[in-house]
PDB file of C-alpha atoms and ligand atoms in Angstrom:
ATOM      1  CA  MET A  31     -61.950 -30.463   8.737  1.00  0.00           C
ATOM      2  CA  GLN A  32     -64.119 -33.406   7.705  1.00  0.00           C
ATOM      3  CA  ARG A  33     -67.863 -33.039   7.461  1.00  0.00           C
ATOM      4  CA  ILE A  34     -70.331 -35.503   8.993  1.00  0.00           C
ATOM      5  CA  VAL A  35     -74.027 -35.677   8.079  1.00  0.00           C
ATOM      6  CA  ILE A  36     -76.282 -37.445  10.586  1.00  0.00           C
ATOM      7  CA  LEU A  37     -79.628 -38.971   9.571  1.00  0.00           C
ATOM      8  CA  ILE A  38     -82.308 -39.391  12.235  1.00  0.00           C
ATOM      9  CA  SER A  39     -85.964 -40.348  12.507  1.00  0.00           C
ATOM     10  CA  GLY A  40     -86.703 -39.662  16.173  1.00  0.00           C
ATOM     11  CA  ARG A  41     -85.327 -38.303  19.408  1.00  0.00           C
ATOM     12  CA  GLY A  42     -81.708 -38.400  18.250  1.00  0.00           C
ATOM     13  CA  SER A  43     -79.912 -39.343  21.455  1.00  0.00           C
ATOM     14  CA  ASN A  44     -77.129 -41.013  19.453  1.00  0.00           C
ATOM     15  CA  MET A  45     -76.859 -37.864  17.335  1.00  0.00           C
ATOM     16  CA  GLU A  46     -76.472 -35.831  20.558  1.00  0.00           C
ATOM     17  CA  ALA A  47     -73.766 -38.177  21.798  1.00  0.00           C
ATOM     18  CA  ILE A  48     -71.811 -37.944  18.541  1.00  0.00           C
ATOM     19  CA  ALA A  49     -72.168 -34.179  18.061  1.00  0.00           C
ATOM     20  CA  GLY A  50     -71.362 -33.599  21.732  1.00  0.00           C
ATOM     21  CA  ARG A  51     -68.183 -35.705  21.739  1.00  0.00           C
ATOM     22  CA  CYS A  52     -67.080 -34.229  18.427  1.00  0.00           C
ATOM     23  CA  ALA A  53     -67.257 -30.710  19.876  1.00  0.00           C
ATOM     24  CA  GLU A  54     -65.837 -31.574  23.344  1.00  0.00           C
ATOM     25  CA  GLN A  55     -62.943 -33.683  22.142  1.00  0.00           C
ATOM     26  CA  GLY A  56     -61.949 -31.538  19.176  1.00  0.00           C
ATOM     27  CA  TRP A  57     -62.165 -34.198  16.483  1.00  0.00           C
ATOM     28  CA  PRO A  58     -60.862 -33.248  13.018  1.00  0.00           C
ATOM     29  CA  ALA A  59     -64.525 -33.131  12.011  1.00  0.00           C
ATOM     30  CA  GLN A  60     -67.744 -31.232  12.445  1.00  0.00           C
ATOM     31  CA  VAL A  61     -71.389 -32.207  12.179  1.00  0.00           C
ATOM     32  CA  ALA A  62     -72.333 -30.325   9.017  1.00  0.00           C
ATOM     33  CA  ALA A  63     -76.026 -31.221   9.074  1.00  0.00           C
ATOM     34  CA  VAL A  64     -78.731 -33.322  10.676  1.00  0.00           C
ATOM     35  CA  ILE A  65     -81.361 -34.619   8.259  1.00  0.00           C
ATOM     36  CA  ALA A  66     -84.633 -36.313   9.274  1.00  0.00           C
ATOM     37  CA  ASN A  67     -87.210 -38.231   7.260  1.00  0.00           C
ATOM     38  CA  ARG A  68     -89.920 -37.036   9.650  1.00  0.00           C
ATOM     39  CA  PRO A  69     -90.740 -33.360  10.217  1.00  0.00           C
ATOM     40  CA  ASP A  70     -91.514 -34.120  13.906  1.00  0.00           C
ATOM     41  CA  ALA A  71     -88.188 -35.822  14.700  1.00  0.00           C
ATOM     42  CA  GLY A  72     -87.274 -34.593  18.183  1.00  0.00           C
ATOM     43  CA  GLY A  73     -83.546 -34.366  17.449  1.00  0.00           C
ATOM     44  CA  LEU A  74     -84.031 -31.570  14.890  1.00  0.00           C
ATOM     45  CA  GLY A  75     -84.670 -29.009  17.641  1.00  0.00           C
ATOM     46  CA  TRP A  76     -81.559 -30.008  19.582  1.00  0.00           C
ATOM     47  CA  ALA A  77     -79.394 -29.650  16.471  1.00  0.00           C
ATOM     48  CA  ALA A  78     -80.903 -26.348  15.388  1.00  0.00           C
ATOM     49  CA  ALA A  79     -80.429 -24.914  18.900  1.00  0.00           C
ATOM     50  CA  ARG A  80     -76.698 -25.650  18.543  1.00  0.00           C
ATOM     51  CA  GLY A  81     -76.380 -23.953  15.187  1.00  0.00           C
ATOM     52  CA  ILE A  82     -76.207 -27.198  13.205  1.00  0.00           C
ATOM     53  CA  ALA A  83     -77.937 -27.052   9.815  1.00  0.00           C
ATOM     54  CA  THR A  84     -81.080 -29.173   9.655  1.00  0.00           C
ATOM     55  CA  ALA A  85     -83.206 -30.484   6.815  1.00  0.00           C
ATOM     56  CA  VAL A  86     -86.244 -32.709   6.397  1.00  0.00           C
ATOM     57  CA  VAL A  87     -86.833 -35.096   3.514  1.00  0.00           C
ATOM     58  CA  ASP A  88     -90.279 -36.443   4.357  1.00  0.00           C
ATOM     59  CA  HIS A  89     -90.613 -39.952   2.947  1.00  0.00           C
ATOM     60  CA  LYS A  90     -94.399 -39.526   2.857  1.00  0.00           C
ATOM     61  CA  ALA A  91     -94.014 -36.907   0.128  1.00  0.00           C
ATOM     62  CA  TYR A  92     -92.526 -39.451  -2.329  1.00  0.00           C
ATOM     63  CA  THR A  93     -94.374 -42.060  -4.343  1.00  0.00           C
ATOM     64  CA  SER A  94     -91.467 -44.511  -4.514  1.00  0.00           C
ATOM     65  CA  ARG A  95     -88.526 -45.512  -2.323  1.00  0.00           C
ATOM     66  CA  GLU A  96     -86.190 -44.669  -5.206  1.00  0.00           C
ATOM     67  CA  ALA A  97     -87.529 -41.110  -5.445  1.00  0.00           C
ATOM     68  CA  PHE A  98     -87.141 -40.632  -1.676  1.00  0.00           C
ATOM     69  CA  ASP A  99     -83.609 -42.062  -1.737  1.00  0.00           C
ATOM     70  CA  ALA A 100     -82.648 -39.764  -4.629  1.00  0.00           C
ATOM     71  CA  GLU A 101     -83.871 -36.613  -2.880  1.00  0.00           C
ATOM     72  CA  LEU A 102     -82.250 -37.716   0.374  1.00  0.00           C
ATOM     73  CA  ALA A 103     -78.920 -38.233  -1.423  1.00  0.00           C
ATOM     74  CA  ARG A 104     -79.213 -34.850  -3.150  1.00  0.00           C
ATOM     75  CA  THR A 105     -79.802 -33.172   0.213  1.00  0.00           C
ATOM     76  CA  ILE A 106     -76.931 -35.035   1.891  1.00  0.00           C
ATOM     77  CA  ASP A 107     -74.521 -34.287  -0.963  1.00  0.00           C
ATOM     78  CA  SER A 108     -75.262 -30.567  -0.771  1.00  0.00           C
ATOM     79  CA  PHE A 109     -73.266 -30.674   2.509  1.00  0.00           C
ATOM     80  CA  GLU A 110     -70.352 -32.556   0.865  1.00  0.00           C
ATOM     81  CA  PRO A 111     -69.806 -35.002   3.765  1.00  0.00           C
ATOM     82  CA  GLN A 112     -66.934 -37.455   4.085  1.00  0.00           C
ATOM     83  CA  LEU A 113     -69.117 -39.565   6.412  1.00  0.00           C
ATOM     84  CA  VAL A 114     -72.854 -40.210   6.689  1.00  0.00           C
ATOM     85  CA  VAL A 115     -74.149 -41.590   9.989  1.00  0.00           C
ATOM     86  CA  LEU A 116     -77.515 -43.309  10.513  1.00  0.00           C
ATOM     87  CA  ALA A 117     -78.601 -42.653  14.104  1.00  0.00           C
ATOM     88  CA  GLY A 118     -81.993 -44.177  14.729  1.00  0.00           C
ATOM     89  CA  PHE A 119     -82.829 -43.707  11.057  1.00  0.00           C
ATOM     90  CA  MET A 120     -85.850 -45.900  10.348  1.00  0.00           C
ATOM     91  CA  ARG A 121     -86.154 -46.159   6.550  1.00  0.00           C
ATOM     92  CA  VAL A 122     -84.579 -48.985   4.610  1.00  0.00           C
ATOM     93  CA  LEU A 123     -82.271 -47.542   1.950  1.00  0.00           C
ATOM     94  CA  GLY A 124     -82.016 -48.911  -1.582  1.00  0.00           C
ATOM     95  CA  ALA A 125     -78.931 -50.450  -3.158  1.00  0.00           C
ATOM     96  CA  ALA A 126     -78.237 -47.429  -5.388  1.00  0.00           C
ATOM     97  CA  PHE A 127     -78.209 -45.094  -2.386  1.00  0.00           C
ATOM     98  CA  VAL A 128     -76.018 -47.422  -0.343  1.00  0.00           C
ATOM     99  CA  ARG A 129     -73.520 -47.894  -3.182  1.00  0.00           C
ATOM    100  CA  HIS A 130     -73.204 -44.111  -3.605  1.00  0.00           C
ATOM    101  CA  TYR A 131     -71.949 -43.906   0.042  1.00  0.00           C
ATOM    102  CA  GLU A 132     -69.981 -47.147   0.048  1.00  0.00           C
ATOM    103  CA  GLY A 133     -67.323 -47.173   2.774  1.00  0.00           C
ATOM    104  CA  ARG A 134     -68.565 -43.916   4.330  1.00  0.00           C
ATOM    105  CA  LEU A 135     -72.009 -44.861   5.664  1.00  0.00           C
ATOM    106  CA  LEU A 136     -72.322 -46.114   9.264  1.00  0.00           C
ATOM    107  CA  ASN A 137     -75.318 -47.426  11.237  1.00  0.00           C
ATOM    108  CA  ILE A 138     -75.945 -48.477  14.813  1.00  0.00           C
ATOM    109  CA  HIS A 139     -78.280 -51.380  15.357  1.00  0.00           C
ATOM    110  CA  PRO A 140     -79.511 -52.335  18.846  1.00  0.00           C
ATOM    111  CA  SER A 141     -78.587 -56.025  18.705  1.00  0.00           C
ATOM    112  CA  LEU A 142     -75.512 -58.196  18.593  1.00  0.00           C
ATOM    113  CA  LEU A 143     -75.491 -58.646  14.820  1.00  0.00           C
ATOM    114  CA  PRO A 144     -75.807 -60.977  12.998  1.00  0.00           C
ATOM    115  CA  ALA A 145     -78.527 -61.827  15.541  1.00  0.00           C
ATOM    116  CA  PHE A 146     -81.841 -60.011  15.144  1.00  0.00           C
ATOM    117  CA  PRO A 147     -81.458 -57.772  12.100  1.00  0.00           C
ATOM    118  CA  GLY A 148     -84.454 -55.547  11.337  1.00  0.00           C
ATOM    119  CA  LEU A 149     -87.080 -54.276  13.731  1.00  0.00           C
ATOM    120  CA  HIS A 150     -88.178 -55.100  17.326  1.00  0.00           C
ATOM    121  CA  THR A 151     -84.790 -56.473  18.306  1.00  0.00           C
ATOM    122  CA  HIS A 152     -85.191 -56.229  22.086  1.00  0.00           C
ATOM    123  CA  ARG A 153     -88.554 -57.997  22.011  1.00  0.00           C
ATOM    124  CA  ARG A 154     -87.114 -60.775  19.877  1.00  0.00           C
ATOM    125  CA  ALA A 155     -84.052 -61.151  22.120  1.00  0.00           C
ATOM    126  CA  LEU A 156     -86.289 -61.462  25.199  1.00  0.00           C
ATOM    127  CA  GLN A 157     -88.485 -64.037  23.444  1.00  0.00           C
ATOM    128  CA  ALA A 158     -85.386 -66.015  22.473  1.00  0.00           C
ATOM    129  CA  GLY A 159     -84.226 -66.099  26.095  1.00  0.00           C
ATOM    130  CA  CYS A 160     -80.912 -64.358  25.353  1.00  0.00           C
ATOM    131  CA  LYS A 161     -78.757 -63.824  28.450  1.00  0.00           C
ATOM    132  CA  ALA A 162     -76.656 -61.138  26.783  1.00  0.00           C
ATOM    133  CA  VAL A 163     -77.589 -58.505  24.218  1.00  0.00           C
ATOM    134  CA  GLY A 164     -75.931 -55.367  22.898  1.00  0.00           C
ATOM    135  CA  ALA A 165     -75.475 -52.960  20.044  1.00  0.00           C
ATOM    136  CA  THR A 166     -73.497 -53.043  16.807  1.00  0.00           C
ATOM    137  CA  VAL A 167     -71.918 -50.237  14.773  1.00  0.00           C
ATOM    138  CA  HIS A 168     -71.496 -51.397  11.189  1.00  0.00           C
ATOM    139  CA  PHE A 169     -70.839 -50.116   7.692  1.00  0.00           C
ATOM    140  CA  VAL A 170     -74.078 -50.127   5.715  1.00  0.00           C
ATOM    141  CA  THR A 171     -74.385 -52.466   2.748  1.00  0.00           C
ATOM    142  CA  PRO A 172     -77.454 -53.125   0.585  1.00  0.00           C
ATOM    143  CA  GLU A 173     -78.414 -56.140   2.713  1.00  0.00           C
ATOM    144  CA  LEU A 174     -80.085 -54.809   5.862  1.00  0.00           C
ATOM    145  CA  ASP A 175     -77.921 -54.950   9.000  1.00  0.00           C
ATOM    146  CA  HIS A 176     -75.318 -57.208   7.364  1.00  0.00           C
ATOM    147  CA  GLY A 177     -72.427 -54.798   6.739  1.00  0.00           C
ATOM    148  CA  PRO A 178     -68.878 -55.078   8.168  1.00  0.00           C
ATOM    149  CA  ILE A 179     -68.891 -54.736  11.973  1.00  0.00           C
ATOM    150  CA  VAL A 180     -66.894 -51.843  13.471  1.00  0.00           C
ATOM    151  CA  MET A 181     -67.687 -52.221  17.172  1.00  0.00           C
ATOM    152  CA  GLN A 182     -70.073 -53.996  19.532  1.00  0.00           C
ATOM    153  CA  SER A 183     -71.213 -53.525  23.119  1.00  0.00           C
ATOM    154  CA  VAL A 184     -72.474 -56.305  25.365  1.00  0.00           C
ATOM    155  CA  VAL A 185     -74.849 -56.012  28.346  1.00  0.00           C
ATOM    156  CA  PRO A 186     -76.608 -58.664  30.440  1.00  0.00           C
ATOM    157  CA  VAL A 187     -80.295 -59.480  30.274  1.00  0.00           C
ATOM    158  CA  LEU A 188     -81.521 -59.359  33.877  1.00  0.00           C
ATOM    159  CA  PRO A 189     -84.468 -61.185  35.451  1.00  0.00           C
ATOM    160  CA  GLY A 190     -87.637 -59.137  35.055  1.00  0.00           C
ATOM    161  CA  ASP A 191     -86.355 -57.111  32.117  1.00  0.00           C
ATOM    162  CA  ASP A 192     -88.969 -55.850  29.699  1.00  0.00           C
ATOM    163  CA  GLU A 193     -88.348 -54.227  26.323  1.00  0.00           C
ATOM    164  CA  ASP A 194     -88.024 -50.751  27.858  1.00  0.00           C
ATOM    165  CA  ALA A 195     -85.517 -51.803  30.510  1.00  0.00           C
ATOM    166  CA  LEU A 196     -83.436 -53.690  27.996  1.00  0.00           C
ATOM    167  CA  SER A 197     -83.451 -50.967  25.349  1.00  0.00           C
ATOM    168  CA  ALA A 198     -82.429 -48.372  27.962  1.00  0.00           C
ATOM    169  CA  ARG A 199     -79.487 -50.526  29.109  1.00  0.00           C
ATOM    170  CA  VAL A 200     -78.347 -51.062  25.521  1.00  0.00           C
ATOM    171  CA  LEU A 201     -78.869 -47.389  24.565  1.00  0.00           C
ATOM    172  CA  LYS A 202     -76.436 -46.229  27.279  1.00  0.00           C
ATOM    173  CA  THR A 203     -73.720 -48.297  25.611  1.00  0.00           C
ATOM    174  CA  GLU A 204     -74.699 -47.009  22.157  1.00  0.00           C
ATOM    175  CA  HIS A 205     -73.808 -43.520  23.388  1.00  0.00           C
ATOM    176  CA  VAL A 206     -70.301 -44.800  24.163  1.00  0.00           C
ATOM    177  CA  ILE A 207     -69.515 -46.976  21.159  1.00  0.00           C
ATOM    178  CA  TYR A 208     -71.048 -44.862  18.392  1.00  0.00           C
ATOM    179  CA  PRO A 209     -69.044 -41.689  19.110  1.00  0.00           C
ATOM    180  CA  LEU A 210     -65.910 -43.833  19.424  1.00  0.00           C
ATOM    181  CA  ALA A 211     -66.511 -45.559  16.095  1.00  0.00           C
ATOM    182  CA  VAL A 212     -67.186 -42.235  14.362  1.00  0.00           C
ATOM    183  CA  ARG A 213     -64.047 -40.769  15.905  1.00  0.00           C
ATOM    184  CA  TRP A 214     -62.009 -43.711  14.602  1.00  0.00           C
ATOM    185  CA  PHE A 215     -63.464 -43.162  11.124  1.00  0.00           C
ATOM    186  CA  VAL A 216     -62.648 -39.444  10.942  1.00  0.00           C
ATOM    187  CA  GLU A 217     -59.168 -40.075  12.366  1.00  0.00           C
ATOM    188  CA  GLY A 218     -58.530 -42.674   9.652  1.00  0.00           C
ATOM    189  CA  LYS A 219     -58.190 -45.495  12.182  1.00  0.00           C
ATOM    190  CA  LEU A 220     -60.603 -47.917  10.500  1.00  0.00           C
ATOM    191  CA  LYS A 221     -59.505 -50.227   7.714  1.00  0.00           C
ATOM    192  CA  LEU A 222     -62.038 -52.239   5.738  1.00  0.00           C
ATOM    193  CA  GLU A 223     -60.525 -55.604   4.874  1.00  0.00           C
ATOM    194  CA  GLY A 224     -63.201 -57.347   2.842  1.00  0.00           C
ATOM    195  CA  ALA A 225     -66.024 -58.159   5.238  1.00  0.00           C
ATOM    196  CA  LEU A 226     -63.916 -57.277   8.293  1.00  0.00           C
ATOM    197  CA  VAL A 227     -63.030 -53.955   9.925  1.00  0.00           C
ATOM    198  CA  ARG A 228     -59.680 -53.520  11.648  1.00  0.00           C
ATOM    199  CA  GLN A 229     -58.920 -50.773  14.192  1.00  0.00           C
ATOM    200  CA  LEU A 230     -55.435 -49.701  13.170  1.00  0.00           C
ATOM    201  CA  ASP A 231     -54.270 -48.773  16.716  1.00  0.00           C
ATOM    202  CA  GLY A 232     -55.303 -52.202  17.951  1.00  0.00           C
ATOM    203  CA  ALA A 233     -57.941 -50.652  20.240  1.00  0.00           C
ATOM    204  CA  SER A 234     -60.610 -53.037  21.497  1.00  0.00           C
ATOM    205  CA  GLN A 235     -63.632 -53.188  19.216  1.00  0.00           C
ATOM    206  CA  VAL A 236     -65.887 -54.527  21.956  1.00  0.00           C
ATOM    207  CA  LEU A 237     -67.262 -52.795  25.066  1.00  0.00           C
ATOM    208  CA  LEU A 238     -68.001 -55.352  27.756  1.00  0.00           C
TER     209      LEU A 238
HETATM  210  N1  NHR B 372     -80.515 -49.715   4.607  1.00  0.00           N
HETATM  211  C1  NHR B 372     -79.684 -50.660   4.122  1.00  0.00           C
HETATM  212  N2  NHR B 372     -79.664 -50.851   2.811  1.00  0.00           N
HETATM  213  N3  NHR B 372     -78.883 -51.403   4.917  1.00  0.00           N
HETATM  214  C2  NHR B 372     -78.899 -51.214   6.251  1.00  0.00           C
HETATM  215  O1  NHR B 372     -78.104 -51.951   6.981  1.00  0.00           O
HETATM  216  C3  NHR B 372     -79.766 -50.248   6.822  1.00  0.00           C
HETATM  217  C4  NHR B 372     -80.566 -49.505   5.946  1.00  0.00           C
HETATM  218  C5  NHR B 372     -81.465 -48.549   6.435  1.00  0.00           C
HETATM  219  C6  NHR B 372     -81.577 -48.351   7.783  1.00  0.00           C
HETATM  220  C7  NHR B 372     -81.092 -48.929  10.119  1.00  0.00           C
HETATM  221  C8  NHR B 372     -81.959 -50.063  10.620  1.00  0.00           C
HETATM  222  C9  NHR B 372     -81.430 -50.947  11.651  1.00  0.00           C
HETATM  223  O2  NHR B 372     -80.291 -50.829  12.065  1.00  0.00           O
HETATM  224  C10 NHR B 372     -80.826 -49.116   8.663  1.00  0.00           C
HETATM  225  C11 NHR B 372     -79.900 -50.041   8.191  1.00  0.00           C
HETATM  226  C12 NHR B 372     -85.439 -49.420   9.464  1.00  0.00           C
HETATM  227  C13 NHR B 372     -85.908 -50.683   9.136  1.00  0.00           C
HETATM  228  C14 NHR B 372     -87.295 -50.851   8.597  1.00  0.00           C
HETATM  229  O3  NHR B 372     -87.745 -51.960   8.372  1.00  0.00           O
HETATM  230  C15 NHR B 372     -85.070 -51.740   9.307  1.00  0.00           C
HETATM  231  C16 NHR B 372     -83.790 -51.536   9.774  1.00  0.00           C
HETATM  232  C17 NHR B 372     -83.318 -50.273  10.097  1.00  0.00           C
HETATM  233  C18 NHR B 372     -84.147 -49.217   9.950  1.00  0.00           C
HETATM  234  N4  NHR B 372     -88.022 -49.744   8.319  1.00  0.00           N
HETATM  235  C19 NHR B 372     -89.359 -49.694   7.761  1.00  0.00           C
HETATM  236  C20 NHR B 372     -89.314 -49.451   6.251  1.00  0.00           C
HETATM  237  O4  NHR B 372     -90.315 -49.821   5.605  1.00  0.00           O
HETATM  238  C21 NHR B 372     -90.149 -48.552   8.341  1.00  0.00           C
HETATM  239  C22 NHR B 372     -90.277 -48.600   9.827  1.00  0.00           C
HETATM  240  C23 NHR B 372     -90.729 -47.257  10.426  1.00  0.00           C
HETATM  241  O5  NHR B 372     -90.840 -46.251   9.699  1.00  0.00           O
HETATM  242  O6  NHR B 372     -90.905 -47.224  11.659  1.00  0.00           O
HETATM  243  O7  NHR B 372     -88.357 -48.860   5.736  1.00  0.00           O
HETATM  244  O8  NHR B 372     -82.182 -51.851  12.104  1.00  0.00           O
HETATM  245  C1  GAR B 373     -81.317 -46.631  19.061  1.00  0.00           C
HETATM  246  O1  GAR B 373     -81.484 -47.613  20.038  1.00  0.00           O
HETATM  247  C2  GAR B 373     -80.826 -47.254  17.777  1.00  0.00           C
HETATM  248  O2  GAR B 373     -79.913 -48.297  17.969  1.00  0.00           O
HETATM  249  C3  GAR B 373     -82.098 -47.788  17.210  1.00  0.00           C
HETATM  250  O3  GAR B 373     -83.072 -46.822  17.489  1.00  0.00           O
HETATM  251  C4  GAR B 373     -82.675 -46.058  18.629  1.00  0.00           C
HETATM  252  C5  GAR B 373     -82.569 -44.619  18.241  1.00  0.00           C
HETATM  253  O4  GAR B 373     -82.435 -43.789  19.352  1.00  0.00           O
HETATM  254  N1  GAR B 373     -81.968 -48.018  15.814  1.00  0.00           N
HETATM  255  C6  GAR B 373     -82.744 -48.860  15.174  1.00  0.00           C
HETATM  256  O5  GAR B 373     -83.583 -49.539  15.724  1.00  0.00           O
HETATM  257  C7  GAR B 373     -82.510 -48.934  13.704  1.00  0.00           C
HETATM  258  N2  GAR B 373     -83.495 -49.777  13.122  1.00  0.00           N
HETATM  259  P1  GAR B 373     -81.986 -42.282  19.191  1.00  0.00           P
HETATM  260  O6  GAR B 373     -82.907 -41.639  18.154  1.00  0.00           O
HETATM  261  O7  GAR B 373     -82.220 -41.695  20.532  1.00  0.00           O
HETATM  262  O8  GAR B 373     -80.557 -42.262  18.780  1.00  0.00           O
END
């Protein structure tokens, strides 16, 4: 049984989707812990209610990013995970942290990377007049939102969309592609080939 640790900052709907699918579909994996950088992260209650271990490493309690990263890594490693999943985790992680989890750290970003890395992606996509947007699951590298792409989803931008409408449409697809990408990882179906990720069964890596 592989162990997955999920990092969250907020409501944790992607965490719910992953933990739910993992349990329903009998993956060769279990969610060993959910860790938040904010004590008030809504997803902590959901996880605890399902008997999943939870922990908080409050970034406000650390004087440097390096000190926060080190304590976060210590907490993660106490659960001995094969995979660490960022699910709405909102702190940029340093190069030392990222290198420690190289090849076993995934993120979902609510844009069609490499477009709109960083924050406020939906607002920026609307301002740019994009007619399609989406979400990207990628391996995390030290450069923010630039790691090898595992899977993407694509949705239309519709007339009258505001940030909330767009983010809700994208989020629905996140709940499909993130569990699938995590399942592929724990089943050994993902192969990193330099900057590219191949799905070994030849399954489609885009949800249209
Ligand atoms: N760290 C590295 N090194 N590489 C990535 O690809 C990362 C990462 C850490 C988080 C998620 C993320 C995203 O997908 C992520 C990817 C937070 C920020 C940010 O600027 C940017 C990107 C992402 C998450 N955070 C502010 C900070 O100062 C704080 C914002 C807040 O607390 O609300 O860290 O887009
Ligand atoms: C998701 O849309 C995720 O893609 C995004 O935050 C939301 C988290 O929702 N992530 C980022 O913006 C990373 N910078 P959730 O807590 O309900 O999963």
